Amino acid sequence: MAESERQTGSSEEAVSPLQHSFMIPKKEINMVSDMAKWKRSQAYADYIGFILTLNEGIKGKKLTCEYRVSEPVKKLVDLLNTLDRWIDETPPVDQPSRFGNKAFRTWYAKLDQEAEHLVAEVIPKHLVEAAPEAAVYLKESVGNSTRIDYGTGHEAAFAAFLCCLCKIGVLRVDDQLAIVFKVFNRYLEVMRKLQKTYRMEPAGSQGVWGLDDFQFLPFIWGSSQLIDHPNLEPRHFVDERVVNENHKDYMFLECILFITEMKTGPFAEHSNQLWNISAVPSWSKVNQGLIRMYKAEVLMNMQMRLQFPGSAFRREAV
């Protein structure tokens, strides 16, 4: 089997529900010493393989390019549209604190209650037993309801949710472009709306020394989109005109636009890491560097309640 098929779920993997066993994920990363076990695990290999396969699949392609949109992809977008609608139905409450609006807890309680049903609407009936397991990753992907914060660990949980769907064959190899451009991009829109509506705090942010307060993957995949672009170089993403003219085509530039809308002051001061990245000579080198940074700063510094490994990751036969 081709490497990409192993990492994004081939038709051979989804022939029979008897090939899978499912369980509610439990927290496996509890202390620093667990990180070595995590890095050696099949779950880590599957997750990073999923990220890199998509990274390669979207190389040089615009968000607005044509691609296949399968029925599961449409259902995932419907799921995210439901989360978006719930935000509209749950306005912020008046409170003394400017940040961390408590209405987020009301919104999250709705997701907590409905998550399994939402996931069951996406997956075929013969795989319905996977819904409780996959729903855990979905719930972990929107932020922490106690702290009312959001960060790269929550983003990773959504990628893990999509990886699970690939592992059990709901999403296929030919869904790669749609997974990033249709589903993940819609997820980003909903998360940005959550962050702005409920004034969520950044979880585990490194402040001015971090890449971004909330996201990481769209910078990786967004830089891949720009590899070998005939005109746009890394130095151009700090140019406001370039960002305004091209953000609808490139995920990286959409991230930059959001940052400039949310933060004030000189870009070099509030986003120093990105400012430094703008001096890198090529998008290929930016992409490679961000992947290394993601492994070191996100995957090996997991301050999130992401339950690796879930059985969908292991893909055990019964």
Tab-separated table of C-alpha atoms in Angstrom:
chain	number	residue	atom	x	y	z
A	1	MET	CA	0.000	0.000	0.000
A	2	ALA	CA	1.217	3.498	-0.803
A	3	GLU	CA	2.438	5.638	2.092
A	4	SER	CA	-0.264	8.270	1.495
A	5	GLU	CA	-2.948	5.578	1.605
A	6	ARG	CA	-1.671	4.293	4.927
A	7	GLN	CA	-1.768	7.778	6.407
A	8	THR	CA	-5.071	9.095	5.112
A	9	GLY	CA	-7.183	5.952	5.022
A	10	SER	CA	-7.628	3.787	1.895
A	11	SER	CA	-10.717	1.972	0.678
A	12	GLU	CA	-9.117	-1.312	1.747
A	13	GLU	CA	-9.087	-0.130	5.368
A	14	ALA	CA	-12.821	0.539	5.417
A	15	VAL	CA	-14.229	-2.705	4.011
A	16	SER	CA	-15.586	-4.083	7.252
A	17	PRO	CA	-16.376	-2.648	10.674
A	18	LEU	CA	-14.861	-5.828	12.149
A	19	GLN	CA	-11.410	-4.415	11.366
A	20	HIS	CA	-11.820	-1.831	14.119
A	21	SER	CA	-12.298	-1.800	17.856
A	22	PHE	CA	-13.247	1.403	19.626
A	23	MET	CA	-12.942	2.752	23.153
A	24	ILE	CA	-13.289	6.078	24.906
A	25	PRO	CA	-9.816	7.669	24.819
A	26	LYS	CA	-8.065	8.236	28.101
A	27	LYS	CA	-5.327	10.678	28.975
A	28	GLU	CA	-1.907	9.123	28.405
A	29	ILE	CA	0.377	12.163	28.721
A	30	ASN	CA	0.494	12.991	32.429
A	31	MET	CA	4.115	13.931	33.096
A	32	VAL	CA	7.283	14.915	31.259
A	33	SER	CA	8.535	11.326	31.156
A	34	ASP	CA	5.450	10.328	29.153
A	35	MET	CA	6.586	12.496	26.244
A	36	ALA	CA	9.239	9.978	25.193
A	37	LYS	CA	6.617	7.231	25.116
A	38	TRP	CA	4.349	9.484	23.063
A	39	LYS	CA	7.105	10.225	20.516
A	40	ARG	CA	7.783	6.483	20.070
A	41	SER	CA	4.123	5.577	19.754
A	42	GLN	CA	2.203	4.545	16.648
A	43	ALA	CA	-0.184	7.381	17.478
A	44	TYR	CA	2.611	9.950	17.031
A	45	ALA	CA	3.706	8.355	13.747
A	46	ASP	CA	0.123	8.310	12.462
A	47	TYR	CA	-0.561	11.888	13.512
A	48	ILE	CA	2.594	13.455	12.090
A	49	GLY	CA	2.224	11.310	8.959
A	50	PHE	CA	-1.284	12.692	8.519
A	51	ILE	CA	-0.042	16.290	8.876
A	52	LEU	CA	2.829	15.763	6.419
A	53	THR	CA	0.691	13.928	3.858
A	54	LEU	CA	-1.724	16.849	3.738
A	55	ASN	CA	1.221	19.260	3.671
A	56	GLU	CA	2.481	17.574	0.512
A	57	GLY	CA	-0.972	17.235	-1.047
A	58	ILE	CA	-1.780	20.960	-0.990
A	59	LYS	CA	1.642	22.176	-2.093
A	60	GLY	CA	1.371	25.040	-4.566
A	61	LYS	CA	-2.447	25.054	-4.576
A	62	LYS	CA	-4.830	27.913	-3.793
A	63	LEU	CA	-7.768	27.747	-1.387
A	64	THR	CA	-9.936	28.709	-4.352
A	65	CYS	CA	-8.754	25.902	-6.640
A	66	GLU	CA	-11.177	23.196	-7.773
A	67	TYR	CA	-11.273	19.958	-5.779
A	68	ARG	CA	-13.581	17.046	-5.046
A	69	VAL	CA	-16.055	17.523	-2.196
A	70	SER	CA	-17.298	14.154	-0.927
A	71	GLU	CA	-20.432	13.523	1.105
A	72	PRO	CA	-18.489	13.090	4.402
A	73	VAL	CA	-16.745	16.411	3.747
A	74	LYS	CA	-20.114	18.096	3.211
A	75	LYS	CA	-21.363	16.584	6.471
A	76	LEU	CA	-18.306	17.836	8.349
A	77	VAL	CA	-18.912	21.342	7.042
A	78	ASP	CA	-22.543	21.018	8.178
A	79	LEU	CA	-21.276	20.021	11.637
A	80	LEU	CA	-19.077	23.118	11.784
A	81	ASN	CA	-21.931	25.278	10.535
A	82	THR	CA	-23.984	23.983	13.465
A	83	LEU	CA	-21.261	25.042	15.908
A	84	ASP	CA	-21.213	28.451	14.231
A	85	ARG	CA	-24.993	28.803	14.566
A	86	TRP	CA	-24.802	27.962	18.275
A	87	ILE	CA	-22.433	30.911	18.748
A	88	ASP	CA	-25.095	33.211	17.299
A	89	GLU	CA	-27.647	31.632	19.625
A	90	THR	CA	-25.387	32.116	22.684
A	91	PRO	CA	-24.430	35.799	22.920
A	92	PRO	CA	-21.802	36.994	25.416
A	93	VAL	CA	-23.036	37.886	28.872
A	94	ASP	CA	-22.330	41.087	30.762
A	95	GLN	CA	-19.521	40.522	33.253
A	96	PRO	CA	-16.803	42.538	35.002
A	97	SER	CA	-13.937	40.683	33.326
A	98	ARG	CA	-13.064	41.702	29.795
A	99	PHE	CA	-11.670	38.300	28.820
A	100	GLY	CA	-13.072	34.787	29.109
A	101	ASN	CA	-16.784	35.450	28.672
A	102	LYS	CA	-18.711	32.839	30.660
A	103	ALA	CA	-21.273	32.398	27.894
A	104	PHE	CA	-18.650	30.130	26.303
A	105	ARG	CA	-19.441	27.550	28.993
A	106	THR	CA	-23.074	27.553	27.909
A	107	TRP	CA	-22.011	27.113	24.286
A	108	TYR	CA	-19.603	24.319	25.246
A	109	ALA	CA	-22.243	22.520	27.317
A	110	LYS	CA	-24.343	22.265	24.163
A	111	LEU	CA	-21.441	20.690	22.292
A	112	ASP	CA	-20.694	18.357	25.190
A	113	GLN	CA	-24.271	17.150	25.077
A	114	GLU	CA	-24.585	16.854	21.304
A	115	ALA	CA	-21.072	15.833	20.180
A	116	GLU	CA	-21.725	12.105	19.756
A	117	HIS	CA	-24.869	12.806	17.758
A	118	LEU	CA	-23.032	15.305	15.549
A	119	VAL	CA	-20.263	12.790	14.832
A	120	ALA	CA	-22.778	9.993	14.194
A	121	GLU	CA	-24.306	12.167	11.469
A	122	VAL	CA	-20.923	12.238	9.684
A	123	ILE	CA	-19.918	8.574	9.794
A	124	PRO	CA	-21.733	5.643	8.122
A	125	LYS	CA	-24.062	3.500	10.216
A	126	HIS	CA	-21.784	0.461	10.203
A	127	LEU	CA	-19.140	2.575	11.998
A	128	VAL	CA	-21.486	4.222	14.486
A	129	GLU	CA	-19.606	2.611	17.379
A	130	ALA	CA	-16.724	4.966	16.565
A	131	ALA	CA	-18.808	8.036	17.416
A	132	PRO	CA	-18.113	8.145	21.189
A	133	GLU	CA	-14.363	7.876	20.619
A	134	ALA	CA	-14.149	10.431	17.809
A	135	ALA	CA	-16.469	12.793	19.716
A	136	VAL	CA	-13.845	13.169	22.467
A	137	TYR	CA	-11.402	14.703	19.991
A	138	LEU	CA	-14.103	16.997	18.632
A	139	LYS	CA	-14.948	18.276	22.119
A	140	GLU	CA	-11.271	18.809	22.895
A	141	SER	CA	-10.813	20.851	19.722
A	142	VAL	CA	-12.765	23.989	20.676
A	143	GLY	CA	-11.007	25.146	23.831
A	144	ASN	CA	-11.191	24.616	27.587
A	145	SER	CA	-14.536	25.430	29.193
A	146	THR	CA	-13.056	25.915	32.672
A	147	ARG	CA	-10.273	28.332	31.706
A	148	ILE	CA	-12.115	29.640	28.631
A	149	ASP	CA	-8.932	29.456	26.595
A	150	TYR	CA	-7.811	27.999	23.284
A	151	GLY	CA	-4.436	27.061	21.844
A	152	THR	CA	-2.446	24.830	19.537
A	153	GLY	CA	-3.275	21.739	21.593
A	154	HIS	CA	-6.964	22.237	20.885
A	155	GLU	CA	-6.154	22.756	17.216
A	156	ALA	CA	-4.208	19.475	17.306
A	157	ALA	CA	-7.276	17.736	18.727
A	158	PHE	CA	-9.259	18.720	15.629
A	159	ALA	CA	-6.491	17.400	13.400
A	160	ALA	CA	-6.602	14.192	15.469
A	161	PHE	CA	-10.383	14.066	14.941
A	162	LEU	CA	-9.861	14.267	11.173
A	163	CYS	CA	-7.062	11.708	11.373
A	164	CYS	CA	-9.423	9.309	13.153
A	165	LEU	CA	-11.976	9.719	10.368
A	166	CYS	CA	-9.264	8.903	7.839
A	167	LYS	CA	-8.090	5.867	9.800
A	168	ILE	CA	-11.557	4.308	9.741
A	169	GLY	CA	-12.126	5.157	6.079
A	170	VAL	CA	-14.718	7.918	6.389
A	171	LEU	CA	-12.308	10.338	4.688
A	172	ARG	CA	-10.240	9.042	1.779
A	173	VAL	CA	-7.029	9.809	-0.078
A	174	ASP	CA	-8.858	11.881	-2.702
A	175	ASP	CA	-10.343	14.062	0.080
A	176	GLN	CA	-6.948	15.568	0.910
A	177	LEU	CA	-7.517	19.011	-0.611
A	178	ALA	CA	-11.040	19.225	0.810
A	179	ILE	CA	-9.838	18.197	4.293
A	180	VAL	CA	-7.579	21.260	4.454
A	181	PHE	CA	-9.305	23.776	2.193
A	182	LYS	CA	-12.938	22.989	3.024
A	183	VAL	CA	-13.079	21.378	6.465
A	184	PHE	CA	-10.037	22.713	8.316
A	185	ASN	CA	-10.447	26.189	6.876
A	186	ARG	CA	-14.077	26.244	8.025
A	187	TYR	CA	-12.913	25.045	11.454
A	188	LEU	CA	-10.528	28.017	11.596
A	189	GLU	CA	-13.366	30.407	10.788
A	190	VAL	CA	-15.478	29.000	13.614
A	191	MET	CA	-12.572	29.086	16.076
A	192	ARG	CA	-11.805	32.696	15.224
A	193	LYS	CA	-15.448	33.538	15.805
A	194	LEU	CA	-15.302	31.766	19.192
A	195	GLN	CA	-12.116	33.629	20.122
A	196	LYS	CA	-13.581	37.018	19.227
A	197	THR	CA	-17.105	36.446	20.577
A	198	TYR	CA	-16.084	35.060	23.978
A	199	ARG	CA	-12.704	36.843	24.206
A	200	MET	CA	-10.929	33.559	24.829
A	201	GLU	CA	-7.469	33.595	26.370
A	202	PRO	CA	-4.557	31.986	24.500
A	203	ALA	CA	-3.691	28.628	26.076
A	204	GLY	CA	0.006	28.167	26.748
A	205	SER	CA	0.935	31.223	24.693
A	206	GLN	CA	4.577	32.283	24.578
A	207	GLY	CA	3.497	35.851	23.959
A	208	VAL	CA	5.611	37.861	21.569
A	209	TRP	CA	8.068	34.942	21.313
A	210	GLY	CA	5.465	32.462	20.082
A	211	LEU	CA	4.480	31.961	16.462
A	212	ASP	CA	0.819	32.809	17.138
A	213	ASP	CA	-1.478	32.992	20.156
A	214	PHE	CA	-3.914	30.374	18.878
A	215	GLN	CA	-2.914	28.473	15.730
A	216	PHE	CA	0.018	26.663	14.149
A	217	LEU	CA	-1.132	24.211	11.459
A	218	PRO	CA	-2.447	26.853	9.036
A	219	PHE	CA	1.039	28.380	8.977
A	220	ILE	CA	2.523	25.002	8.030
A	221	TRP	CA	-0.064	24.165	5.402
A	222	GLY	CA	-0.290	27.788	4.295
A	223	SER	CA	3.453	27.972	3.652
A	224	SER	CA	3.193	24.754	1.611
A	225	GLN	CA	0.552	26.416	-0.567
A	226	LEU	CA	3.040	29.178	-1.373
A	227	ILE	CA	6.018	26.977	-2.286
A	228	ASP	CA	7.355	27.947	-5.737
A	229	HIS	CA	4.913	30.834	-6.058
A	230	PRO	CA	6.112	32.956	-8.999
A	231	ASN	CA	5.646	36.307	-7.235
A	232	LEU	CA	4.962	35.990	-3.503
A	233	GLU	CA	8.004	35.481	-1.291
A	234	PRO	CA	8.144	35.248	2.518
A	235	ARG	CA	9.161	38.912	2.751
A	236	HIS	CA	5.820	39.888	1.215
A	237	PHE	CA	3.543	38.621	3.998
A	238	VAL	CA	4.350	41.649	6.152
A	239	ASP	CA	3.084	43.902	3.342
A	240	GLU	CA	-0.501	44.930	4.139
A	241	ARG	CA	-1.411	45.380	0.475
A	242	VAL	CA	-0.175	41.908	-0.470
A	243	VAL	CA	-2.107	40.341	2.407
A	244	ASN	CA	-5.335	42.149	1.515
A	245	GLU	CA	-5.072	41.134	-2.141
A	246	ASN	CA	-4.208	37.458	-1.602
A	247	HIS	CA	-5.593	36.262	1.742
A	248	LYS	CA	-8.588	34.508	0.192
A	249	ASP	CA	-6.239	32.222	-1.739
A	250	TYR	CA	-3.658	31.426	0.924
A	251	MET	CA	-4.181	30.195	4.456
A	252	PHE	CA	-0.912	31.711	5.699
A	253	LEU	CA	-1.979	35.192	4.606
A	254	GLU	CA	-5.423	34.726	6.137
A	255	CYS	CA	-3.673	34.070	9.460
A	256	ILE	CA	-1.634	37.241	9.066
A	257	LEU	CA	-4.783	39.236	8.328
A	258	PHE	CA	-6.463	37.914	11.482
A	259	ILE	CA	-3.417	38.796	13.595
A	260	THR	CA	-3.345	42.371	12.272
A	261	GLU	CA	-7.074	42.722	12.974
A	262	MET	CA	-6.682	41.507	16.560
A	263	LYS	CA	-3.417	43.214	17.532
A	264	THR	CA	-2.195	46.794	17.438
A	265	GLY	CA	1.254	48.267	17.104
A	266	PRO	CA	4.195	47.424	14.833
A	267	PHE	CA	4.076	43.858	13.445
A	268	ALA	CA	7.711	43.265	14.413
A	269	GLU	CA	6.823	43.932	18.060
A	270	HIS	CA	3.600	41.924	18.525
A	271	SER	CA	4.610	39.026	16.206
A	272	ASN	CA	8.384	38.863	16.420
A	273	GLN	CA	8.695	35.211	15.383
A	274	LEU	CA	6.697	35.790	12.222
A	275	TRP	CA	8.665	38.954	11.520
A	276	ASN	CA	11.858	36.896	11.677
A	277	ILE	CA	10.348	34.248	9.408
A	278	SER	CA	9.677	36.915	6.779
A	279	ALA	CA	13.460	37.106	6.287
A	280	VAL	CA	13.728	33.430	5.267
A	281	PRO	CA	14.604	33.261	1.551
A	282	SER	CA	12.052	30.673	0.353
A	283	TRP	CA	8.678	29.201	1.282
A	284	SER	CA	10.190	25.732	1.141
A	285	LYS	CA	12.607	26.643	3.927
A	286	VAL	CA	9.781	28.323	5.883
A	287	ASN	CA	7.709	25.152	5.575
A	288	GLN	CA	10.546	22.883	6.694
A	289	GLY	CA	11.367	25.139	9.628
A	290	LEU	CA	7.751	25.328	10.783
A	291	ILE	CA	7.446	21.535	10.720
A	292	ARG	CA	10.539	21.245	12.935
A	293	MET	CA	9.147	23.927	15.242
A	294	TYR	CA	5.761	22.183	15.422
A	295	LYS	CA	7.357	18.905	16.470
A	296	ALA	CA	9.495	20.594	19.133
A	297	GLU	CA	7.147	23.266	20.492
A	298	VAL	CA	3.705	21.687	20.094
A	299	LEU	CA	3.944	17.904	19.838
A	300	MET	CA	6.699	17.635	22.436
A	301	ASN	CA	5.208	20.224	24.779
A	302	MET	CA	1.628	19.068	24.934
A	303	GLN	CA	-0.171	21.026	27.644
A	304	MET	CA	-3.585	19.847	26.471
A	305	ARG	CA	-6.127	17.211	27.367
A	306	LEU	CA	-5.684	15.257	24.159
A	307	GLN	CA	-6.098	11.565	24.840
A	308	PHE	CA	-3.403	9.855	22.796
A	309	PRO	CA	-3.601	7.113	21.787
A	310	GLY	CA	-7.211	6.388	20.935
A	311	SER	CA	-8.030	3.017	19.417
A	312	ALA	CA	-8.938	4.576	16.079
A	313	PHE	CA	-5.303	5.624	15.850
A	314	ARG	CA	-4.108	2.113	16.558
A	315	ARG	CA	-6.456	0.536	13.983
A	316	GLU	CA	-6.467	-2.821	15.737
A	317	ALA	CA	-8.168	-5.813	14.149
A	318	VAL	CA	-10.594	-7.878	16.200
